């Protein structure tokens, strides 16, 4: 697969990008489902796409897969335009797990994979190992109608893994999975990442992806509002952080005293601790001031803004 | 176009109908109806038992012209809209397959199931009647079977087209029922009404050509016109020119009825 072409250079595309989205737009009448999105995803990257329902994530996904035509703009996967005739060859290297995956109830798990394997021109012998990878070997001969929601989701993931894809699109991939299955799912993603597979995933469980993605984009109203690592977005949003200082109740006022001259934005006495809010740039000053309390401090926790805080900051 | 992709989709559609016993059920319906008509068709005239191939085929045509379009429309009306509504269409289209290959595969798989059940159902009757049929009679019977398959393909093509245009399965089923009413019940009445209203002074010359606009009529003419005694019985020779009733020509018209709706469906599906 090639990616560095003269056309790429002209369009200002990062040569390392396997997905290059430029001004991608999709209008449905007056509704701007996706509105001028620019996005690059590098090879081997685990990229998150988050947004409210209706933010345009799934439409953008479908545009990147060539399922929804673009009103304007350009999307290239591995250098090939998604609307071009050459995209069929690229599709063989792509795995896709749709949101609310629907499979064929009358087929068994193994038959389902064999059907998709034929479409992808993957040898049938690859199906059993893929089923094993997602933990469905025991249910290979059972009809999909007997599968639970979580098992269907895992089978959907299995079809996406057929043919050793170089690029995976995973739309709400942990829908219906129990915590154990979610953990196993991300372990598989870690293995795929180690193999150099590029993955783009959406999730509405922000806590779940904030520790796992390399970079993410926040979408709202059809536009990308922010893009970067979680840490970069936190810094850009400049949200305050919280210190939770546990110490004897009799010493709560001492906290106010040592922080008196510092630019803290809130000091709140709570049940067994004092909560201190400050701007990110005052973090080390506050930490030093709290250290001056010595052994009065029984415990200390620093709470960085969560991805949810960042998300609401950008999307609102 | 990659035939392998078409074959994969067609194979799944066909085996789905084999596994859920759709093919068996339809074949049984055809067999039972055909046997009942062959043996008891003349009961009203006080005679029971097989009479002549001409009368049997004429009776079967009257049955098939209602039954096969209905079965084909029910079989195909949700081919595409069903996948879309269930949410499985996006997954299919994310595979290395074009929309045309998917549509053609769906059509061919369903057509194979319908053709298989038609041939099996009526073929079984041919086996049962074989002792009482001479070679020309068998030839006519196989001609009837082949034209029944073509009739099914034509209405299946219409059903798949409606399936592409319809926004949801409910509308698709409504359109399929409307198509059945129009082609099987209303179309001939409209033509007949127009002839009666004008006293036959207008449209008499184009009347035979208008009949070609309905695959059910093409099927009827194809079967009735090839049997001398039945042709006379139906009085068709007076309204339908013999030159237009050539089996190969009517076969081509039937093929056009298969290809045209599929072509329209492909155009729409690609959009």
XYZ file of C-alpha atoms in Angstrom:
587
model
C 0.000 0.000 0.000
C 1.353 3.408 -0.915
C 0.545 6.783 0.516
C 3.082 9.362 -0.583
C 1.977 10.689 -3.920
C 2.410 14.054 -5.657
C -1.327 14.584 -5.169
C -0.835 14.146 -1.441
C 1.888 16.753 -1.364
C -0.283 19.208 -3.297
C -3.142 18.721 -0.858
C -0.922 19.237 2.185
C -1.491 15.718 3.433
C 0.797 14.244 6.048
C 2.639 11.468 4.155
C 2.343 9.240 7.214
C -1.435 9.585 7.214
C -3.458 6.570 6.151
C -6.681 8.576 6.393
C -6.747 12.077 4.918
C -9.964 14.078 5.151
C -10.083 17.516 3.542
C -13.109 19.779 3.745
C -15.425 16.772 3.917
C -18.995 17.946 3.801
C -22.316 16.154 3.704
C -25.568 18.077 3.578
C -29.049 16.573 3.709
C -31.082 19.518 2.478
C -30.710 22.198 5.124
C -29.098 19.805 7.597
C -25.290 19.960 7.658
C -24.519 16.487 8.995
C -20.791 16.918 8.350
C -19.475 20.368 7.634
C -15.982 20.978 6.291
C -14.074 18.417 8.321
C -10.281 18.222 8.035
C -8.599 15.242 9.620
C -5.449 13.133 9.279
C -4.965 9.783 10.977
C -1.449 8.374 11.023
C -0.483 4.777 10.403
C -0.655 2.645 13.510
C -2.571 5.300 15.404
C -5.501 4.588 17.724
C -7.749 7.543 17.050
C -10.945 8.418 18.898
C -13.906 10.294 17.519
C -16.287 11.602 20.147
C -19.389 13.734 20.065
C -23.030 13.953 21.104
C -25.641 11.890 19.297
C -26.171 13.605 15.952
C -22.762 15.308 16.061
C -21.863 13.727 12.725
C -19.544 10.921 13.860
C -21.357 8.042 12.203
C -21.933 10.028 9.007
C -18.230 10.889 8.868
C -17.453 7.201 9.439
C -19.685 6.235 6.540
C -18.127 8.922 4.357
C -14.662 7.558 5.157
C -15.891 4.099 4.161
C -17.341 5.396 0.900
C -20.887 4.520 2.012
C -22.183 8.088 2.009
C -21.186 10.329 -0.903
C -19.585 13.671 -0.156
C -21.435 16.877 -0.926
C -18.022 18.577 -1.070
C -14.419 17.893 -0.101
C -12.181 14.903 -0.459
C -11.433 11.786 1.569
C -8.546 9.457 0.787
C -7.763 6.190 2.450
C -4.210 5.075 1.842
C -4.034 7.544 -1.036
C -7.150 6.283 -2.812
C -10.221 8.534 -3.049
C -13.177 6.822 -1.391
C -15.407 7.592 -4.352
C -12.984 6.199 -6.933
C -12.990 2.848 -8.680
C -9.703 1.897 -7.017
C -11.298 1.973 -3.591
C -12.447 -1.647 -3.883
C -8.857 -2.837 -3.473
C -8.426 -0.603 -0.408
C -11.636 -2.013 1.096
C -9.975 -5.409 1.348
C -7.606 -3.855 3.892
C -10.386 -2.251 5.930
C -12.433 -3.717 8.764
C -15.666 -2.065 9.858
C -17.794 -2.668 12.909
C -20.989 -0.609 12.592
C -22.886 0.785 15.541
C -25.629 -1.725 16.461
C -24.212 -4.402 14.207
C -26.893 -6.537 12.561
C -25.934 -10.015 11.431
C -27.921 -12.874 9.938
C -29.914 -14.729 12.573
C -30.273 -17.887 10.492
C -26.518 -18.443 10.145
C -24.190 -19.865 12.785
C -21.300 -17.780 14.049
C -18.858 -19.698 11.878
C -21.084 -19.473 8.786
C -21.412 -15.725 9.329
C -17.647 -15.342 9.293
C -17.318 -17.659 6.275
C -19.810 -15.508 4.357
C -17.889 -12.309 5.054
C -14.591 -14.111 4.425
C -15.750 -15.027 0.909
C -16.677 -11.398 0.243
C -13.272 -10.274 1.495
C -11.505 -13.115 -0.331
C -10.077 -14.383 2.895
C -9.372 -18.134 3.164
C -12.082 -19.911 5.162
C -9.442 -21.433 7.441
C -8.881 -17.967 8.956
C -12.390 -17.887 10.418
C -11.875 -20.266 13.344
C -8.781 -18.448 14.713
C -10.611 -15.114 14.502
C -13.569 -16.577 16.401
C -11.138 -17.820 19.012
C -9.567 -14.377 19.257
C -12.905 -12.811 20.225
C -13.788 -15.685 22.557
C -16.592 -17.240 20.543
C -15.154 -20.649 19.699
C -17.658 -22.328 22.024
C -20.543 -20.730 20.103
C -19.191 -21.243 16.578
C -21.912 -23.747 15.631
C -24.772 -21.899 17.315
C -27.128 -19.776 15.259
C -26.740 -16.036 15.692
C -30.387 -15.797 16.810
C -29.284 -17.566 20.005
C -26.469 -15.076 20.670
C -26.674 -12.438 23.388
C -26.118 -8.789 22.470
C -22.540 -8.978 23.684
C -21.864 -12.112 21.640
C -23.289 -10.454 18.521
C -21.031 -7.483 19.131
C -18.031 -9.794 19.429
C -19.031 -11.621 16.256
C -19.336 -8.249 14.518
C -15.850 -7.421 15.737
C -14.639 -10.796 14.448
C -15.879 -10.060 10.913
C -14.061 -6.721 11.076
C -10.840 -8.558 11.947
C -11.056 -10.921 8.964
C -8.249 -10.558 6.445
C -5.838 -8.876 8.865
C -7.061 -5.340 8.105
C -4.603 -2.456 8.181
C -7.348 -0.002 9.095
C -10.249 -0.616 11.469
C -13.334 1.557 11.820
C -15.084 0.734 15.082
C -18.345 2.552 15.740
C -19.304 2.283 19.420
C -17.461 -1.061 19.601
C -18.114 -1.826 23.275
C -21.901 -1.468 23.036
C -23.485 -4.327 24.941
C -20.214 -5.733 26.278
C -19.795 -6.481 29.970
C -16.768 -5.018 31.821
C -14.738 -8.197 31.381
C -15.448 -8.267 27.649
C -14.585 -4.564 27.373
C -11.233 -5.244 29.018
C -10.598 -8.142 26.636
C -11.662 -5.987 23.693
C -9.106 -3.313 24.521
C -6.457 -5.978 25.050
C -7.108 -7.124 21.471
C -6.863 -3.503 20.303
C -3.530 -3.202 22.094
C -2.293 -6.295 20.260
C -3.495 -4.923 16.939
C -1.792 -1.616 17.637
C 1.432 -3.449 18.327
C 1.010 -5.044 14.897
C 0.755 -1.586 13.335
C -2.987 -1.600 12.669
C -4.599 1.837 12.459
C -7.862 2.131 14.374
C -10.522 4.796 14.454
C -13.197 4.351 17.068
C -16.139 6.205 18.452
C -17.493 5.801 21.944
C -19.866 7.673 24.161
C -18.150 6.245 27.241
C -15.451 8.879 27.408
C -13.742 7.509 30.515
C -13.259 4.267 28.622
C -11.297 5.753 25.755
C -9.430 8.624 27.398
C -6.631 6.362 28.609
C -6.517 4.297 25.428
C -6.494 6.523 22.361
C -3.400 8.223 20.991
C -5.371 11.213 19.755
C -8.987 12.148 19.455
C -11.268 14.581 17.713
C -14.283 16.179 19.329
C -17.196 16.678 16.950
C -20.197 18.909 17.420
C -22.731 20.169 14.888
C -20.967 18.377 12.062
C -17.611 20.059 12.678
C -14.407 18.982 14.373
C -14.205 21.335 17.364
C -10.834 20.137 18.618
C -8.240 17.538 17.795
C -5.176 16.281 19.633
C -4.034 14.108 22.510
C -6.152 14.119 25.649
C -3.421 16.067 27.447
C -3.153 18.640 24.649
C -6.894 19.180 24.703
C -6.875 19.563 28.485
C -4.182 22.203 28.217
C -5.905 23.962 25.360
C -9.183 24.045 27.218
C -7.314 25.330 30.276
C -9.801 23.798 32.655
C -9.031 24.151 36.401
C -7.853 21.159 38.341
C -8.682 20.039 41.876
C -6.520 19.010 44.839
C -8.183 16.884 47.485
C -6.183 17.289 50.688
C -7.052 14.962 53.561
C -6.006 16.220 56.989
C -7.473 16.509 60.522
C -10.541 18.735 60.612
C -8.842 21.011 63.132
C -6.252 21.888 60.466
C -8.671 22.761 57.643
C -8.171 26.505 58.209
C -4.395 26.123 57.851
C -4.950 25.152 54.250
C -6.681 28.469 53.592
C -3.814 30.239 55.322
C -0.989 28.687 53.286
C -2.889 29.232 50.040
C -3.915 32.770 50.899
C -1.515 34.521 48.527
C -1.913 32.030 45.641
C -4.285 32.311 42.661
C -6.629 29.507 43.744
C -10.207 29.738 42.526
C -11.949 27.745 45.284
C -11.209 26.248 48.696
C -14.023 24.038 50.029
C -14.148 22.170 53.324
C -15.709 18.756 52.774
C -16.362 15.772 55.060
C -12.799 14.574 55.610
C -10.801 16.716 53.249
C -10.346 20.157 51.773
C -10.901 20.591 48.024
C -8.768 23.217 46.337
C -9.389 24.386 42.800
C -6.741 26.252 40.813
C -5.686 27.055 37.288
C -3.322 24.639 35.602
C -0.432 27.163 35.634
C -0.703 27.482 39.439
C -0.491 23.727 39.958
C 3.115 23.548 41.150
C 2.788 26.633 43.392
C -0.219 25.108 45.131
C 1.576 21.800 45.476
C 4.560 23.506 47.120
C 2.304 25.434 49.482
C 0.497 22.257 50.502
C 3.839 20.547 51.043
C 4.633 23.193 53.676
C 1.885 21.654 55.826
C 4.252 18.751 56.385
C 2.907 15.716 58.186
C -0.455 17.376 58.808
C -1.382 16.174 55.340
C -2.615 12.595 55.573
C -3.311 12.136 51.857
C -3.376 14.132 48.634
C -5.093 13.538 45.307
C -4.748 15.645 42.170
C -7.806 15.483 39.918
C -7.055 16.480 36.333
C -10.061 17.516 34.251
C -11.579 14.381 32.771
C -12.144 13.878 29.065
C -15.798 14.473 29.823
C -14.952 17.945 31.203
C -12.837 18.652 28.120
C -15.568 17.315 25.848
C -18.264 19.494 27.355
C -15.895 22.448 27.244
C -15.410 22.105 23.501
C -18.788 20.803 22.436
C -20.766 23.408 24.359
C -17.675 -6.728 -12.198
C -16.409 -9.620 -10.047
C -18.597 -12.681 -10.592
C -17.292 -14.250 -7.412
C -18.846 -11.470 -5.326
C -22.140 -11.839 -7.195
C -22.005 -15.591 -6.612
C -21.342 -15.198 -2.886
C -24.400 -12.991 -2.398
C -26.543 -15.136 -4.715
C -25.442 -18.318 -2.944
C -26.404 -16.937 0.448
C -29.831 -15.798 -0.765
C -30.495 -19.165 -2.425
C -29.381 -21.315 0.516
C -31.305 -19.117 2.948
C -34.493 -20.049 1.047
C -33.530 -23.707 0.949
C -32.774 -23.770 4.678
C -35.934 -21.995 5.770
C -37.927 -24.390 3.535
C -39.325 -21.594 1.397
C -38.379 -23.466 -1.780
C -39.953 -26.686 -0.513
C -43.182 -24.938 0.490
C -43.599 -23.144 -2.837
C -42.735 -26.280 -4.825
C -45.355 -28.215 -2.879
C -47.970 -25.534 -3.550
C -47.235 -25.720 -7.292
C -47.321 -29.524 -7.304
C -50.589 -29.801 -5.413
C -52.354 -27.128 -7.459
C -51.080 -28.525 -10.751
C -52.172 -32.080 -9.874
C -55.583 -30.923 -8.697
C -56.085 -28.939 -11.901
C -54.835 -31.777 -14.117
C -57.136 -34.371 -12.547
C -60.156 -32.409 -11.393
C -60.132 -29.518 -13.903
C -63.049 -31.061 -15.787
C -65.117 -32.011 -12.731
C -67.683 -29.319 -13.493
C -68.329 -31.031 -16.809
C -68.808 -34.300 -14.945
C -65.453 -35.798 -15.899
C -62.568 -36.550 -13.574
C -59.045 -37.417 -14.709
C -56.425 -36.074 -17.062
C -57.994 -34.824 -20.316
C -55.674 -33.040 -22.745
C -52.435 -31.131 -22.316
C -54.010 -28.064 -23.949
C -56.838 -27.840 -21.440
C -54.496 -28.615 -18.537
C -52.030 -25.904 -19.554
C -54.837 -23.400 -20.088
C -56.103 -24.110 -16.566
C -52.593 -23.928 -15.130
C -51.991 -20.614 -16.883
C -55.055 -19.182 -15.156
C -53.636 -20.317 -11.817
C -50.019 -19.367 -12.415
C -50.843 -15.905 -13.664
C -52.186 -15.051 -10.194
C -49.851 -17.126 -8.083
C -46.351 -16.624 -9.480
C -46.431 -12.806 -9.647
C -47.649 -12.753 -6.058
C -44.959 -15.156 -4.861
C -42.224 -13.287 -6.775
C -43.309 -9.907 -5.397
C -43.458 -11.248 -1.831
C -40.045 -12.857 -2.306
C -38.285 -9.755 -3.575
C -39.980 -6.710 -2.098
C -37.563 -6.401 0.849
C -34.373 -7.532 -0.893
C -32.673 -4.157 -0.462
C -34.988 -2.143 1.758
C -35.010 -5.014 4.268
C -31.219 -4.927 4.565
C -31.342 -1.154 4.838
C -34.023 -1.192 7.525
C -32.321 -3.918 9.565
C -29.058 -1.973 9.372
C -27.045 -4.666 7.624
C -26.734 -2.854 4.284
C -23.872 -0.604 5.415
C -21.862 -3.582 6.580
C -22.397 -5.357 3.259
C -21.444 -2.275 1.262
C -18.306 -1.783 3.350
C -17.059 -5.052 1.858
C -15.142 -5.069 -1.457
C -18.366 -5.301 -3.448
C -20.061 -2.795 -5.738
C -23.714 -1.862 -5.431
C -24.401 -3.493 -8.801
C -22.780 -6.748 -7.705
C -24.819 -6.751 -4.510
C -28.070 -6.043 -6.359
C -27.386 -8.615 -9.055
C -26.344 -11.218 -6.484
C -29.521 -10.642 -4.500
C -31.634 -10.920 -7.648
C -29.925 -14.025 -8.983
C -30.094 -15.822 -5.635
C -33.805 -15.120 -5.242
C -34.432 -15.916 -8.907
C -32.650 -19.244 -8.510
C -34.817 -20.107 -5.496
C -37.995 -19.194 -7.377
C -36.923 -21.017 -10.546
C -35.912 -24.088 -8.553
C -39.242 -24.285 -6.753
C -41.180 -23.673 -9.985
C -39.294 -26.348 -11.902
C -39.401 -28.792 -8.988
C -43.101 -28.194 -8.360
C -44.323 -28.432 -11.939
C -41.596 -30.905 -12.900
C -42.929 -33.395 -10.365
C -46.313 -33.148 -12.042
C -44.658 -33.823 -15.409
C -43.146 -36.980 -13.949
C -46.548 -38.095 -12.633
C -48.246 -37.363 -15.967
C -45.396 -38.652 -18.138
C -47.153 -41.923 -18.925
C -50.125 -40.045 -20.353
C -48.172 -37.471 -22.365
C -46.658 -37.885 -25.796
C -43.544 -35.992 -26.897
C -45.317 -32.887 -28.298
C -47.419 -32.658 -25.146
C -44.286 -32.865 -22.987
C -42.709 -30.162 -25.173
C -45.691 -27.880 -24.540
C -45.584 -28.640 -20.826
C -41.883 -27.799 -20.606
C -42.598 -24.631 -22.558
C -45.195 -23.756 -19.941
C -42.660 -24.412 -17.170
C -40.015 -22.258 -18.861
C -42.449 -19.387 -19.387
C -43.561 -19.701 -15.740
C -39.934 -19.274 -14.701
C -39.651 -16.198 -16.939
C -42.856 -14.774 -15.469
C -41.459 -15.218 -11.980
C -38.158 -13.568 -12.970
C -39.972 -10.571 -14.470
C -42.069 -9.942 -11.364
C -39.066 -10.573 -9.132
C -37.205 -7.909 -11.086
C -40.095 -5.502 -10.510
C -40.080 -6.413 -6.801
C -36.338 -5.748 -6.463
C -36.791 -2.397 -8.220
C -39.555 -1.439 -5.775
C -37.295 -2.575 -2.949
C -34.635 -0.096 -4.039
C -37.070 2.808 -4.387
C -39.076 2.237 -1.203
C -38.098 4.124 1.944
C -39.100 1.284 4.261
C -40.452 -2.268 4.209
C -44.041 -1.204 4.848
C -44.068 1.011 1.786
C -42.254 -1.637 -0.234
C -44.923 -4.225 0.629
C -47.650 -1.723 -0.263
C -45.998 -1.027 -3.613
C -45.630 -4.758 -4.276
C -49.324 -5.389 -3.614
C -50.237 -2.412 -5.806
C -48.039 -3.774 -8.598
C -49.775 -7.159 -8.345
C -53.217 -5.569 -8.519
C -52.214 -3.406 -11.449
C -50.579 -6.066 -13.617
C -52.763 -9.054 -12.722
C -56.198 -7.530 -12.185
C -56.454 -3.941 -13.373
C -54.367 -3.731 -16.531
C -56.555 -5.987 -18.707
C -59.712 -4.383 -17.382
C -58.408 -0.950 -18.343
C -57.585 -2.111 -21.869
C -60.893 -3.864 -22.228
C -62.734 -0.850 -20.859
C -60.962 1.452 -23.306
C -61.937 -0.818 -26.191
C -65.565 -0.991 -25.098
C -65.846 2.748 -24.474
C -64.472 3.554 -27.928
C -66.533 0.801 -29.506
C -63.321 -0.700 -30.792
C -62.904 2.165 -33.261
C -59.749 3.504 -31.579
C -56.754 1.605 -30.366
C -57.578 -1.662 -32.031
C -54.269 -1.682 -33.888
C -52.102 -0.877 -30.910
C -54.050 -3.181 -28.592
C -51.724 -6.177 -29.144
C -48.706 -3.982 -28.487
C -50.248 -2.644 -25.290
C -50.591 -6.219 -24.095
C -46.800 -6.493 -24.273
C -46.598 -3.817 -21.554
C -47.752 -6.397 -19.067
C -45.531 -9.446 -18.368
C -48.579 -11.384 -17.156
C -50.241 -10.891 -20.555
C -47.046 -11.851 -22.365
C -47.011 -15.069 -20.340
C -50.642 -15.757 -21.163
C -50.155 -15.181 -24.886
C -46.947 -17.209 -24.904
C -48.794 -20.245 -23.560
C -52.216 -19.883 -25.130
C -51.045 -19.055 -28.628
C -48.859 -22.097 -28.974
C -51.791 -24.463 -28.487
C -54.192 -24.552 -31.426
C -57.320 -25.749 -29.628
C -56.847 -23.317 -26.785
C -56.136 -20.423 -29.143
C -59.452 -21.022 -30.805
C -61.121 -21.439 -27.441
C -59.846 -18.063 -26.212
C -60.534 -16.310 -29.536
C -57.121 -14.728 -29.287
C -56.383 -15.039 -32.978
C -58.958 -12.358 -33.673
C -57.225 -9.724 -31.534
C -53.580 -10.736 -31.564
C -51.647 -10.952 -34.840
C -49.876 -14.238 -35.366
C -46.640 -12.481 -36.365
C -46.434 -10.891 -32.950
C -47.068 -14.185 -31.189
C -43.762 -15.791 -32.091
C -42.400 -17.534 -28.979
C -38.902 -16.133 -29.504
C -40.264 -12.592 -29.800
C -42.438 -12.945 -26.717
C -39.465 -14.515 -24.940
C -37.419 -11.421 -25.797
C -40.178 -9.181 -24.464
C -40.122 -11.187 -21.253
C -36.333 -10.778 -21.066
C -36.820 -7.033 -21.483
C -39.242 -7.187 -18.546
C -36.484 -8.833 -16.505
C -33.649 -6.545 -17.542
C -35.397 -3.149 -17.551
C -36.582 -3.035 -13.905
C -33.185 -4.360 -12.829
C -31.435 -1.639 -14.821
C -33.663 1.035 -13.259
C -33.003 -0.475 -9.818
C -29.243 -0.392 -10.439
C -29.385 3.235 -11.551
C -31.330 4.215 -8.453
C -29.247 2.116 -6.053
C -26.030 3.670 -7.341
C -27.411 7.137 -6.624
